[in-house]
Coordinates of C-alpha atoms and ligand atoms in Angstrom, one line a residue:
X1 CA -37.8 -13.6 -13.5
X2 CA -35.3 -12.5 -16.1
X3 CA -34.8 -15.4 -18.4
X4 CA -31.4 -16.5 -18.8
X5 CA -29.3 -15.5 -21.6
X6 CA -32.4 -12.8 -22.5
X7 CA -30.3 -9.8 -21.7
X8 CA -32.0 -6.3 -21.9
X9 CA -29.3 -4.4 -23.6
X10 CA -25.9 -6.1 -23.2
X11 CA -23.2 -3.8 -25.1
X12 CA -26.1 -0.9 -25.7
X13 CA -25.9 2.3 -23.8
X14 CA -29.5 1.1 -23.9
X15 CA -29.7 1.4 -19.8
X16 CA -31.2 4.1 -17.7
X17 CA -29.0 4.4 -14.9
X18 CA -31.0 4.8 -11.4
X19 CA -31.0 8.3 -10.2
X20 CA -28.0 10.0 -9.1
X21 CA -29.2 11.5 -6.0
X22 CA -31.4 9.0 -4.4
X23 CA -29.5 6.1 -4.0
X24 CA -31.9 2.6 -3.1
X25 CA -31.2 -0.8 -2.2
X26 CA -31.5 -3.4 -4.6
X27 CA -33.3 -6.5 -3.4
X28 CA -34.9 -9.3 -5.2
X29 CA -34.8 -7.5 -8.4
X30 CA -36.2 -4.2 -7.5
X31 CA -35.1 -1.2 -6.3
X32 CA -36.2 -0.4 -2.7
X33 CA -36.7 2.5 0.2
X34 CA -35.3 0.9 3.3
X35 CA -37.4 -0.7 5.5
X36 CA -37.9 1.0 7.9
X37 CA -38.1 4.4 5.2
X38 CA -34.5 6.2 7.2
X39 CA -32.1 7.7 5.0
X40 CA -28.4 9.2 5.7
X41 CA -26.6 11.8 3.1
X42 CA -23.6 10.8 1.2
X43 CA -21.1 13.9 0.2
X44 CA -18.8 15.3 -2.2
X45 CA -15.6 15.2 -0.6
X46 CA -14.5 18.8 -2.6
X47 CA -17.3 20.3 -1.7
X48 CA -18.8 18.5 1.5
X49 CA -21.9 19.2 -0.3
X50 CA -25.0 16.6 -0.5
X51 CA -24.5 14.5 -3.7
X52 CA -26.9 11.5 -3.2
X53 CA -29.2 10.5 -0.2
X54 CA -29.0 6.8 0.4
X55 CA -31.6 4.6 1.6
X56 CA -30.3 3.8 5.6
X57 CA -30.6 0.1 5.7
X58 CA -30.8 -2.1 8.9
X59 CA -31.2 -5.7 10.0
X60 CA -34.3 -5.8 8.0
X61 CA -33.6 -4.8 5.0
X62 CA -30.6 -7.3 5.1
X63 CA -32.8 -9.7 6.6
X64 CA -35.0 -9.1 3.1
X65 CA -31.8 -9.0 0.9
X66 CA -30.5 -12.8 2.4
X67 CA -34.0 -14.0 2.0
X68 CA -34.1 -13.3 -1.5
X69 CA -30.4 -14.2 -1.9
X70 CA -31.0 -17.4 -0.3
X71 CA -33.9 -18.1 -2.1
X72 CA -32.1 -17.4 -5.6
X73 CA -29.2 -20.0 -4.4
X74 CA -31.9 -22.8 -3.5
X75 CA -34.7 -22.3 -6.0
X76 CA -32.7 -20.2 -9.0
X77 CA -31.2 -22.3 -11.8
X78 CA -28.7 -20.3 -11.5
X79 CA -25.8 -22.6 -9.0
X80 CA -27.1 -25.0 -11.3
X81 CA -26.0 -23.6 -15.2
X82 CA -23.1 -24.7 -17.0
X83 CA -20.2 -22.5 -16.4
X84 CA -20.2 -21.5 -20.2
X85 CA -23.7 -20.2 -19.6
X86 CA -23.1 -17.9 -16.2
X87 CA -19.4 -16.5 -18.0
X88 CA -21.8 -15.5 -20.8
X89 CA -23.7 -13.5 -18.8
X90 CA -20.6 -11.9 -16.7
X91 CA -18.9 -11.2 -20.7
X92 CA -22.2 -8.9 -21.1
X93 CA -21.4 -7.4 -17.2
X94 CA -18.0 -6.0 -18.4
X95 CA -18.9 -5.0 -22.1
X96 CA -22.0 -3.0 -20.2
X97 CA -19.4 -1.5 -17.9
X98 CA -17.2 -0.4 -20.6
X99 CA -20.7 1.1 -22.6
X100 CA -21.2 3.0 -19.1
X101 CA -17.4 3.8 -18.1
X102 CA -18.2 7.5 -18.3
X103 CA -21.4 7.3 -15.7
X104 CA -19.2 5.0 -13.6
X105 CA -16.1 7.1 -13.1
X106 CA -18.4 10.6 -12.7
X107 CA -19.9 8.5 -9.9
X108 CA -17.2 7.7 -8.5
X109 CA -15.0 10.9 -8.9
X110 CA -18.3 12.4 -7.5
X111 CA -18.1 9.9 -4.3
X112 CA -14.8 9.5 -3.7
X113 CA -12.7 12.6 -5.4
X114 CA -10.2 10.3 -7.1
X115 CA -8.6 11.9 -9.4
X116 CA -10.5 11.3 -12.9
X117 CA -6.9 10.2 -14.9
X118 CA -6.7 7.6 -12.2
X119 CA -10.1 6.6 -12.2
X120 CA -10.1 5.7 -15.9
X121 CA -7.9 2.9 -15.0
X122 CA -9.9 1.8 -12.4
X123 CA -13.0 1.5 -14.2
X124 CA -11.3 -0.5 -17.0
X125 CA -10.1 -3.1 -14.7
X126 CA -13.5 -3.5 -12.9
X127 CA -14.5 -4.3 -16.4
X128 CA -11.8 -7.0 -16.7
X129 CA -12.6 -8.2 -13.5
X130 CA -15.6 -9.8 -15.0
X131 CA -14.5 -11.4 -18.3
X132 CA -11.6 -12.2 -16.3
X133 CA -13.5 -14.6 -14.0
X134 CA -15.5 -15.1 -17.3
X135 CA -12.5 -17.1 -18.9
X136 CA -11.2 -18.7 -15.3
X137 CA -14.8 -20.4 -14.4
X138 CA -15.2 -22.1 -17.8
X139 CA -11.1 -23.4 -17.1
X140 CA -11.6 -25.0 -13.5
X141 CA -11.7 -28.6 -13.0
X142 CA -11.1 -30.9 -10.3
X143 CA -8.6 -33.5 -10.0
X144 CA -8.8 -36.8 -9.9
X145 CA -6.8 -39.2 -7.7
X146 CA -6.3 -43.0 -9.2
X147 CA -6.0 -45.7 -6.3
X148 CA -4.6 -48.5 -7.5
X149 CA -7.6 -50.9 -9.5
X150 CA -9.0 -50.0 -6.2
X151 CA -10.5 -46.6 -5.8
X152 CA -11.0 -43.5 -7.9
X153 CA -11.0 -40.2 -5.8
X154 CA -12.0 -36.8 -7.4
X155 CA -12.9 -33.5 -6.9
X156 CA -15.7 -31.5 -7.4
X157 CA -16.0 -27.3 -7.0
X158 CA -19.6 -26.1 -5.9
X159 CA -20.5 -22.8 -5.3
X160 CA -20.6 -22.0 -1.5
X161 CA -24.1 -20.2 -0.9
X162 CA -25.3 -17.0 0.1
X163 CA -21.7 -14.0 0.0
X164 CA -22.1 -11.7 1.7
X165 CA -19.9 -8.8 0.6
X166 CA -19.0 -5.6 3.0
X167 CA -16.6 -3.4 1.4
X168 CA -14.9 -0.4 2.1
X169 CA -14.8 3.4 0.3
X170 CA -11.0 3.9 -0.9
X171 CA -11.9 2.2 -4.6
X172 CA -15.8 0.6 -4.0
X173 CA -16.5 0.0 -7.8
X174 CA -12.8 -2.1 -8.9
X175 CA -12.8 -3.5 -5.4
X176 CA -16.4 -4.8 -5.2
X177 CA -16.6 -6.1 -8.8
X178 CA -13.4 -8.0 -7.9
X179 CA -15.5 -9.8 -5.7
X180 CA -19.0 -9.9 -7.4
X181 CA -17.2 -12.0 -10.8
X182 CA -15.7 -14.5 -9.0
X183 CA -18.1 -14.9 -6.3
X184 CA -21.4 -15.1 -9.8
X185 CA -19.0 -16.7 -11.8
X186 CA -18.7 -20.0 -9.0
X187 CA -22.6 -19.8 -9.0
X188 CA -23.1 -18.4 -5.5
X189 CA -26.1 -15.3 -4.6
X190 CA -24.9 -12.1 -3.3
X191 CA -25.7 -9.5 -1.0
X192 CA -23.0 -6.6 -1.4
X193 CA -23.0 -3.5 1.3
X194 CA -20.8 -0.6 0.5
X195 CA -19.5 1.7 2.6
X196 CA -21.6 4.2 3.4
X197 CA -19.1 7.1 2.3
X198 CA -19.1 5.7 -1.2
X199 CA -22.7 4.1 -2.2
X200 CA -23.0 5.9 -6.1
X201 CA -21.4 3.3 -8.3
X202 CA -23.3 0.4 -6.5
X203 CA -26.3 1.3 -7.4
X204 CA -25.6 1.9 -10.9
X205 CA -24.0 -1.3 -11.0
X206 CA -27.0 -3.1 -9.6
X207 CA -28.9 -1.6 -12.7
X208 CA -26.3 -2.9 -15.2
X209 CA -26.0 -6.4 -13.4
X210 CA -29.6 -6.7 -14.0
X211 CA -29.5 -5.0 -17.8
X212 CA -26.9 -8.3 -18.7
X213 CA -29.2 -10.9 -17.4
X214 CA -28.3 -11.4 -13.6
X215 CA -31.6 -13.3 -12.4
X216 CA -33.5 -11.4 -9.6
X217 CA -32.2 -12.4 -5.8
X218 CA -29.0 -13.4 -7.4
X219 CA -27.1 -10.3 -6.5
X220 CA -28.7 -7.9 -3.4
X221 CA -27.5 -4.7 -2.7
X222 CA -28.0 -2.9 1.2
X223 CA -27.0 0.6 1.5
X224 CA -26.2 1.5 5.2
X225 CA -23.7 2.3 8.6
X226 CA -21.7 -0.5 9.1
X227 CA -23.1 -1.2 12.9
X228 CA -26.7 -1.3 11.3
X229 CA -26.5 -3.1 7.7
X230 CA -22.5 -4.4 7.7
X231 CA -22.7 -6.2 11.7
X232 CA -26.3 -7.7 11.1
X233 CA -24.8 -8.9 7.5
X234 CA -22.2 -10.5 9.1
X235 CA -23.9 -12.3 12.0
X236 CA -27.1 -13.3 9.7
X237 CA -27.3 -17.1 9.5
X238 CA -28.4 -17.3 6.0
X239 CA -25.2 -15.8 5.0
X240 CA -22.1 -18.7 4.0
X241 CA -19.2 -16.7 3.4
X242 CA -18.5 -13.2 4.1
X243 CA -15.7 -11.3 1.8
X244 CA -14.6 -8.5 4.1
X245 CA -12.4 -5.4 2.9
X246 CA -11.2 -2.5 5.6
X247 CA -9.8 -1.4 9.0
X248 CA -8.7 -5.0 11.6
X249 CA -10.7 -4.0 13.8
X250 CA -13.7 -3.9 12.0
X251 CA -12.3 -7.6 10.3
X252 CA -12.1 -8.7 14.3
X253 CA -15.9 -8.0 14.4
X254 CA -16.9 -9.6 11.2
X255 CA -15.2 -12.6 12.1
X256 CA -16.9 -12.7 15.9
X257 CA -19.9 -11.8 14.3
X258 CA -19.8 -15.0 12.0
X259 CA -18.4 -17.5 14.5
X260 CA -21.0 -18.7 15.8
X261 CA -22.8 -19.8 12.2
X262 CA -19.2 -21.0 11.3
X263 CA -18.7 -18.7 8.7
X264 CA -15.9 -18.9 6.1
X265 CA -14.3 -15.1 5.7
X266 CA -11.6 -13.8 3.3
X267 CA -10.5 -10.5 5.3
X268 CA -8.4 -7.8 3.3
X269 CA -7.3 -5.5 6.3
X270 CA -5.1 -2.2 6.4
X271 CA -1.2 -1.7 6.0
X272 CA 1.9 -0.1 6.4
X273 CA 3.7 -0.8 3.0
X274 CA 7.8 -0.2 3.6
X275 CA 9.7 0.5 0.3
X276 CA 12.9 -0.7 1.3
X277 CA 15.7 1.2 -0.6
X278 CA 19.8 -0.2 -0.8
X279 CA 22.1 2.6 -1.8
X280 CA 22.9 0.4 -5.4
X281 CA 19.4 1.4 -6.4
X282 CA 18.6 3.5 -9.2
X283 CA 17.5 7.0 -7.6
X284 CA 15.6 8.3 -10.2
X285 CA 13.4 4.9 -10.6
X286 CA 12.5 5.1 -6.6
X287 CA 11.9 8.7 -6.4
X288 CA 9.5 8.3 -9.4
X289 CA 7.7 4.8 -7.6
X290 CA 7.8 6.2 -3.9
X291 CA 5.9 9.0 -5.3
X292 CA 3.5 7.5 -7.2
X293 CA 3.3 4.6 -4.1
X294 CA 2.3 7.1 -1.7
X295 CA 0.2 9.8 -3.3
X296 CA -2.0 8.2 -6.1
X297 CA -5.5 7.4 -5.2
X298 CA -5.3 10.4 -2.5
X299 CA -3.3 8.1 -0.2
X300 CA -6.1 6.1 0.3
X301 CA -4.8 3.1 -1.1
X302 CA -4.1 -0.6 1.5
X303 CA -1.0 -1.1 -0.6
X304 CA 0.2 2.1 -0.4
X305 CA 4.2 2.2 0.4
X306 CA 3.7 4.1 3.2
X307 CA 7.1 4.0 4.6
X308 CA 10.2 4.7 2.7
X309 CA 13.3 3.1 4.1
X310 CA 16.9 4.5 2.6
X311 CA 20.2 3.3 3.2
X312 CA 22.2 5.9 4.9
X313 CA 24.6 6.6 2.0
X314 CA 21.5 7.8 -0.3
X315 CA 19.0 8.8 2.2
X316 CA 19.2 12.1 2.4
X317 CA 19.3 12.4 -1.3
X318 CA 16.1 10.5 -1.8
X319 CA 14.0 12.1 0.9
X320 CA 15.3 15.3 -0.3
X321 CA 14.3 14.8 -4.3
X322 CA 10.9 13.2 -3.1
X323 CA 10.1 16.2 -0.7
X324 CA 10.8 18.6 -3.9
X325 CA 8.6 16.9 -6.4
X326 CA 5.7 15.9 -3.5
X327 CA 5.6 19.8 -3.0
X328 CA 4.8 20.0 -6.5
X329 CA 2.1 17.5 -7.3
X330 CA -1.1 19.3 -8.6
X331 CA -3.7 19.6 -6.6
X332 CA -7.2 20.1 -7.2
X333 CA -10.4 19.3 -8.5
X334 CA -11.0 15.9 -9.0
X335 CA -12.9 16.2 -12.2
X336 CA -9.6 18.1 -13.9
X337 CA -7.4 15.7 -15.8
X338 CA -4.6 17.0 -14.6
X339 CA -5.1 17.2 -11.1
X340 CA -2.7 14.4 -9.4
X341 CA -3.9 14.6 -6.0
X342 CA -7.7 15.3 -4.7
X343 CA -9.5 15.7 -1.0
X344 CA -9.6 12.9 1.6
X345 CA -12.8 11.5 1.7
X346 CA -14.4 13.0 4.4
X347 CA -13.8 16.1 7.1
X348 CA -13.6 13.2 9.7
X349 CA -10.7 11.8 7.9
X350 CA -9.0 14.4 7.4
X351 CA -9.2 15.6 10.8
X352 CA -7.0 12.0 11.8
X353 CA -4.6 12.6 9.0
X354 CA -4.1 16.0 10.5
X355 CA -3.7 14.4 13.5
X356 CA -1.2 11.9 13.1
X357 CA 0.9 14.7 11.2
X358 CA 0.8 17.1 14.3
X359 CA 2.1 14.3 16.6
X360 CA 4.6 13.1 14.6
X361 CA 6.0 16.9 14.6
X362 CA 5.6 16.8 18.4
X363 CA 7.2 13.2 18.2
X364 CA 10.6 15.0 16.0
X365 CA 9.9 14.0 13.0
X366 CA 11.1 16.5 10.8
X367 CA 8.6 17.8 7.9
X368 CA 10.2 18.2 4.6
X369 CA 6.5 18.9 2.5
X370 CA 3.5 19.4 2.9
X371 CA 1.7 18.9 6.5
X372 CA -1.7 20.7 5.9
X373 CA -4.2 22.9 3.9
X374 CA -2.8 23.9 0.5
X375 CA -3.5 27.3 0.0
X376 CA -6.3 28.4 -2.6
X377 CA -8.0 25.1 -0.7
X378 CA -10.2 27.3 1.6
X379 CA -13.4 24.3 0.8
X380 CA -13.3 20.6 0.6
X381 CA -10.9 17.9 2.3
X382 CA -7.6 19.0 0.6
X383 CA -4.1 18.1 2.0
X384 CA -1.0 18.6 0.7
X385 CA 1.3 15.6 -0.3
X386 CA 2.9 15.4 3.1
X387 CA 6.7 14.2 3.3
X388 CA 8.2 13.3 7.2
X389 CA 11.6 12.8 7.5
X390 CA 13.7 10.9 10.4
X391 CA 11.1 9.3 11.4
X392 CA 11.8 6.8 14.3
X393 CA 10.2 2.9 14.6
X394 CA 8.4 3.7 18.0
X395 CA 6.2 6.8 16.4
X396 CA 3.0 6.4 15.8
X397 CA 3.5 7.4 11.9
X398 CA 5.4 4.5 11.7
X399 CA 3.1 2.2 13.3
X400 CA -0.1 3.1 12.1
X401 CA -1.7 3.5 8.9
X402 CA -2.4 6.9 8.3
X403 CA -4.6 6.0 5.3
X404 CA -3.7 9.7 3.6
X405 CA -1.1 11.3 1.7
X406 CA 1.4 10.8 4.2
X407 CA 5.0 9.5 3.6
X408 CA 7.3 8.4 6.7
X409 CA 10.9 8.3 5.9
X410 CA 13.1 6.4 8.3
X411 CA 17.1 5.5 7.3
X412 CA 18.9 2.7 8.1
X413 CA 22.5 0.7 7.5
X414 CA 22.4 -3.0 7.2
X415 CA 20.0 -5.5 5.4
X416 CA 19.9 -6.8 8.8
X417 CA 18.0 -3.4 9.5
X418 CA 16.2 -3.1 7.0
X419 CA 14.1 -6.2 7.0
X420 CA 14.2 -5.6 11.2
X421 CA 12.7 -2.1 10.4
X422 CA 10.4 -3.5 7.7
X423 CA 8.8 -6.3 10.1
X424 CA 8.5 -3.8 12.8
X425 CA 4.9 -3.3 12.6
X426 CA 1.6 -5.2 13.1
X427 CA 0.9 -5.0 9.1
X428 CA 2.0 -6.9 6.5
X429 CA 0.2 -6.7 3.3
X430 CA 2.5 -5.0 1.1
X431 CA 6.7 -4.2 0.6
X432 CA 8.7 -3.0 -2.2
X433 CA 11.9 -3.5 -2.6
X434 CA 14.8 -1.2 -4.6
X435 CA 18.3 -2.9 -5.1
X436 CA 20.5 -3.7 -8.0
X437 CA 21.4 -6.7 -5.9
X438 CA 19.6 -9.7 -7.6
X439 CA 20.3 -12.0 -4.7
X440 CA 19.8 -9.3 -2.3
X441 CA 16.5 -8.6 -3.6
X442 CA 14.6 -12.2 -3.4
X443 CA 16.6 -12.6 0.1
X444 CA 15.0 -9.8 1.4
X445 CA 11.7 -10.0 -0.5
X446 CA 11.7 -13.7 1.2
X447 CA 12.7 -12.2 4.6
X448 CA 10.4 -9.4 5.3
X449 CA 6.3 -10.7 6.6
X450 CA 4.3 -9.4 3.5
X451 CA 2.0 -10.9 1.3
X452 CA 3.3 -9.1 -1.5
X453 CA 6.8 -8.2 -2.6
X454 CA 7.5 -6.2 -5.1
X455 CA 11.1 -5.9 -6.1
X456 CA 12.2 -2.8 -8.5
X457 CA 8.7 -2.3 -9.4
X458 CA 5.6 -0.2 -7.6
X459 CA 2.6 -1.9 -7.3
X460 CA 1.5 -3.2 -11.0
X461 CA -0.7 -7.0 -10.5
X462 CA -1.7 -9.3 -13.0
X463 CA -5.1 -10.4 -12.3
X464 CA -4.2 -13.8 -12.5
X465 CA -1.5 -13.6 -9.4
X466 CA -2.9 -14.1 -5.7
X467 CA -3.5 -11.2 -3.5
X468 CA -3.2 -11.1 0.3
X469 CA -1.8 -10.3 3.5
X470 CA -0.1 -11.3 6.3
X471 CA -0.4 -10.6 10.4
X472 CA -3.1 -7.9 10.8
X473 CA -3.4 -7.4 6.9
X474 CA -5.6 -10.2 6.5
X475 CA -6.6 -14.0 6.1
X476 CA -6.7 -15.5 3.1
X477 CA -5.9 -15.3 -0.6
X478 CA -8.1 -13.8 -3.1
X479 CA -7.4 -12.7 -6.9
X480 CA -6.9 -14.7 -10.0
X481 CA -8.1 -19.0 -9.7
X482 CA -7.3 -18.5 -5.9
X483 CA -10.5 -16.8 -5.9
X484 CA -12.1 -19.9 -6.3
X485 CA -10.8 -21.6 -3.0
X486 CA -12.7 -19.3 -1.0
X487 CA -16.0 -18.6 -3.3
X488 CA -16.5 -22.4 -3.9
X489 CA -16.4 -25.3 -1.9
X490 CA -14.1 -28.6 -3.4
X491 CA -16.3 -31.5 -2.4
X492 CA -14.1 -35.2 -2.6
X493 CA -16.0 -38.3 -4.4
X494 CA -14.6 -41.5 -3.5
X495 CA -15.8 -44.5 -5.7
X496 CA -14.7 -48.2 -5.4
X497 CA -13.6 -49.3 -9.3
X498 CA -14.1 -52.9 -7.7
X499 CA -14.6 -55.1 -4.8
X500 CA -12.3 -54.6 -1.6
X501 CA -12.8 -55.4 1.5
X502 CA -14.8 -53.6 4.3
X503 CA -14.1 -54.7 7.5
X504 CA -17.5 -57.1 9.1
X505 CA -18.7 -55.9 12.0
X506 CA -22.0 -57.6 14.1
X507 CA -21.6 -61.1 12.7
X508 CA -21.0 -62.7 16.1
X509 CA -19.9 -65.7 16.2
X510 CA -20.9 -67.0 12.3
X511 CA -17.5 -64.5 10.8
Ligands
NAD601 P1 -14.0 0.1 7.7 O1 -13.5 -1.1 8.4 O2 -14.3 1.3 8.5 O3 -15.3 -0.2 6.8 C1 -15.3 -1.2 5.8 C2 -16.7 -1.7 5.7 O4 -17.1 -2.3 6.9 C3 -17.7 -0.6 5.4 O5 -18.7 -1.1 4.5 C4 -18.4 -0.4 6.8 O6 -19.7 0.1 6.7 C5 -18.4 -1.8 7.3 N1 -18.4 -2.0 8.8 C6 -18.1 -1.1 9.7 N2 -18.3 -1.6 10.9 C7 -18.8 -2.8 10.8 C8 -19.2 -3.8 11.7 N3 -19.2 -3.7 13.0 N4 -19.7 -5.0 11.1 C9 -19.7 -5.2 9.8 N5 -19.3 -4.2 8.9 C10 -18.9 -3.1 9.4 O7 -12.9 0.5 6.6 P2 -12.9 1.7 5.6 O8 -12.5 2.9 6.4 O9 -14.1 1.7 4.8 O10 -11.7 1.3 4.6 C11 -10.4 1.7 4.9 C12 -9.6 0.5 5.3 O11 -9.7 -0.6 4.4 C13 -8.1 0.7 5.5 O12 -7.6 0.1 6.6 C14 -7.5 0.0 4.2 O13 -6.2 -0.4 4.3 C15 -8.4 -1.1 4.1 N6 -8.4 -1.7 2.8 C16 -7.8 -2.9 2.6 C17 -7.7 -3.4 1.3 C18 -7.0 -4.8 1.1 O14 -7.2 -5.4 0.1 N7 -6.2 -5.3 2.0 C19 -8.2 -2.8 0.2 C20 -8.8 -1.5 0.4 C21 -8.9 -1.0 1.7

């Protein structure tokens, strides 16, 4: 077993980073084939060429993966260390990442086709994800409750157990490190499965998790199909808490799946972000922030503002400038700096994002840019930044997350309206609102179902603020000490300071 605090290479570029092309679990400390030896291809989404072949796990390999999870959580020291001791090792997780940002975001870029000036970011933050949890885990206390001379009441946090961590393919490496920090930092074991459209920067991460001092069984990485490694994950006793990120109706099936073990689940669904703008807002500011809303991260983004509500008065304006500049966003490779928008992940998803554009044409919608191939595009999953104007609440663009670059437009006349129009969907993760209007603005932030509001602002988050949604965006509160909740348990002490009295049962007739 790695001792403690005996790091291989923390903050050297000292690592070897597991080969690119043939992607293994990660169980107990070693990198495995899956059990049963199957493997599936993983592509690159500009190409739709093979990048990596991925070990094909099923319920035995996650079967393997708890085992030695739950045998790190019950035999490890590591539930056990002083908080000071298990930030330590999560500060050497993030300087590693930074020492390896380069591998990370080719891997990624590679995986996902994110454009590479967004993916910068996006590495960075993983990075602070982990000295972020760093500094919160060596903060937390309980609180203690005084009861008269009485009674002293107080709270402890423990870590839960075994996480088990499914996450989805629109941003695997900042979304699952998210989770990882908090979940190591509280002391719990991990078994992590990616998606299986985006397994590259998981196994990398494994190697650097284990380069900074991560015990063996402590974190466990499966590879796999979500019916084969992701449902078995889900329903496997020996798992305490499962941390689910994608589609509802694969978080209604994570949650049957754990029912019957009682599991406790965080679940971070889909959305249908409005960005509600009143005609006092600057225009300039919300052409600039629906644009970026919409169209960064390939459109693949849960908090995407997805639907662009205008008052009358400035609609036609807005749609109009957004239309012009979404016509000219650069497309392209994702590896070029300047390339702003890159291919949907796979040819399956881009076949539904075609779809839902060709029936909200036969719906009358009206298409102001975009709508399909971009010419000079003849390989790879490219789509042009797609604008759809007057587009109506009983559409199914306006219903259902498209998950592309896809914007709906849809005007309307009163507040009333526009926090009807904005609650008119299942979702609720997300909303931005544009108004000059201070009381206008927290009214209607307070009025429309979202987790989130953001008022004259796109989507910028502290990691210290909560992040959630709302209706069929979710359950549960993660980000920042709220983390914590969900990745420990609080366990109440109740001590008598003195005598009191307890009622005397069974005496008969000597009381
Ligand atoms: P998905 O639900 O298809 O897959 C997510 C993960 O679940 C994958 O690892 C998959 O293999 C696994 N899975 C699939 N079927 C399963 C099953 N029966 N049991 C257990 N696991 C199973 O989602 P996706 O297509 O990967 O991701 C896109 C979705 O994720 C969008 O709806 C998006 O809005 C959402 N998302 C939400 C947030 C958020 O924080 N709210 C963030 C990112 C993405």
């Amino acid at each position: 077993m790695t001792e403690l605090g005996s790091a291989k290479g923390a903050g050297e570029a000292a690592l070897a980073a597991p080969a690119y092309d043939t992607q293994r679990h990660y169980i107990g400390g070693a990198f495995r084939t899956a059990a049963r030896g199957g493997t599936f291809e993983s592509l690159d989404p500009a190409t739709n060429e093979v990048v990596a072949v991925v070990a094909d796990g099923t319920p035995e390999d996650v079967d393997r993966a708890v085992t030695a999870a739950r045998r790190a959580f019950d035999e490890s020291p590591w539930p056990h260390l002083k908080a000071e001791q298990r930030a330590a090792v999560l500060r050497r997780i993030a300087a590693l990442i930074r020492v390896h940002s380069d591998e990370f975001v080719e891997r990624e870029v590679r995986d996902i086709g994110m454009p590479i000036s967004q993916m910068h970011g996006l590495a960075a933050r993983s990075a602070d994800n982990f000295d972020y949890y760093a500094g919160v885990i060596t903060e937390l206390h309980g609180r203690a409750f005084q009861v008269g001379d009485e009674f002293l009441n107080y709270t402890i946090r423990k870590p839960v157990g075994v996480a088990g961590l499914i996450m989805p393919w629109n941003a695997p490496l900042m979304l699952s490190t998210w989770r990882i920090a908090p979940a190591l930092a509280a002391g719990n074991t991990i078994v992590l499965k990616p998606a299986e459209w985006s397994p590259l920067s998981s196994t990398h991460l494994a190697a650097v998790l284990e380069e900074a001092g991560v015990p063996p069984g402590v974190f466990n990485l499966v590879h796999g199909y979500g019916e084969t490694a992701g449902a078995p994950l889900s329903a496997h006793p020996g798992v305490d808490l499962i941390a689910f990120t994608g589609e509802c109706g694969t978080g209604e099936k994570v949650i049957a799946a754990g029912a019957p073990t009682l599991k406790r689940s965080s679940v971070e669904l889909g959305g249908k972000s409005p960005v509600v703008v009143f005609e006092d807002a600057d225009p300039e500011l919300v052409v600039d922030a629906a644009l970026a809303q919409i169209f960064t991260m390939n459109g693949q983004r849960c908090t995407a503002g997805s639907r662009l509500l205008v008052q009358r008065s400035l609609y036609e304006r807005i749609v109009t400038d957004v239309a012009e500049r979404a016509k000219t966003i650069r497309i392209g490779d994702p590896f070029d700096p300047r390339t702003e928008l890159g291919p949907l992940i796979t040819v399956e998803h881009y076949e539904r994002v075609l779809g839902y554009i060709r029936s909200a044409r036969e719906e009358g919608a009206r298409l102001l840019a975009g709508g399909g191939r971009p010419s000079g595009f003849e390989v790879g999953n490219y789509l042009e930044a797609t604008v759809l104007a007057d587009v109506r609440p009983d559409m199914r663009v306006f219903q259902e997350e498209i998950f592309g670059p896809v914007l709906v437009a849809t005007p309307f006349d009163t507040e009333e309206e526009a926090i009807r129009l904005s609650n008119a969907t299942q979702y609720g993760l997300a909303a931005y609102v544009w108004t000059k209007d201070i009381q206008r603005g927290h009214r209607v932030a307070h009025a429309i179902d979202t987790g989130m509001c953001w008022i004259n602002s796109h989507n910028v988050r502290d990691l210290r603020v909560p992040f959630g949604g709302v209706k069929r965006s979710g359950i549960g509160r993660e980000g920042g000490e709220y983390a914590f909740d969900f990745y420990c348990e609080t366990e109440i002490v109740h001590v008598a300071l003195g005598s009191h009295r307890i009622p005397r049962l069974g005496l008969g007739d000597d009381e």
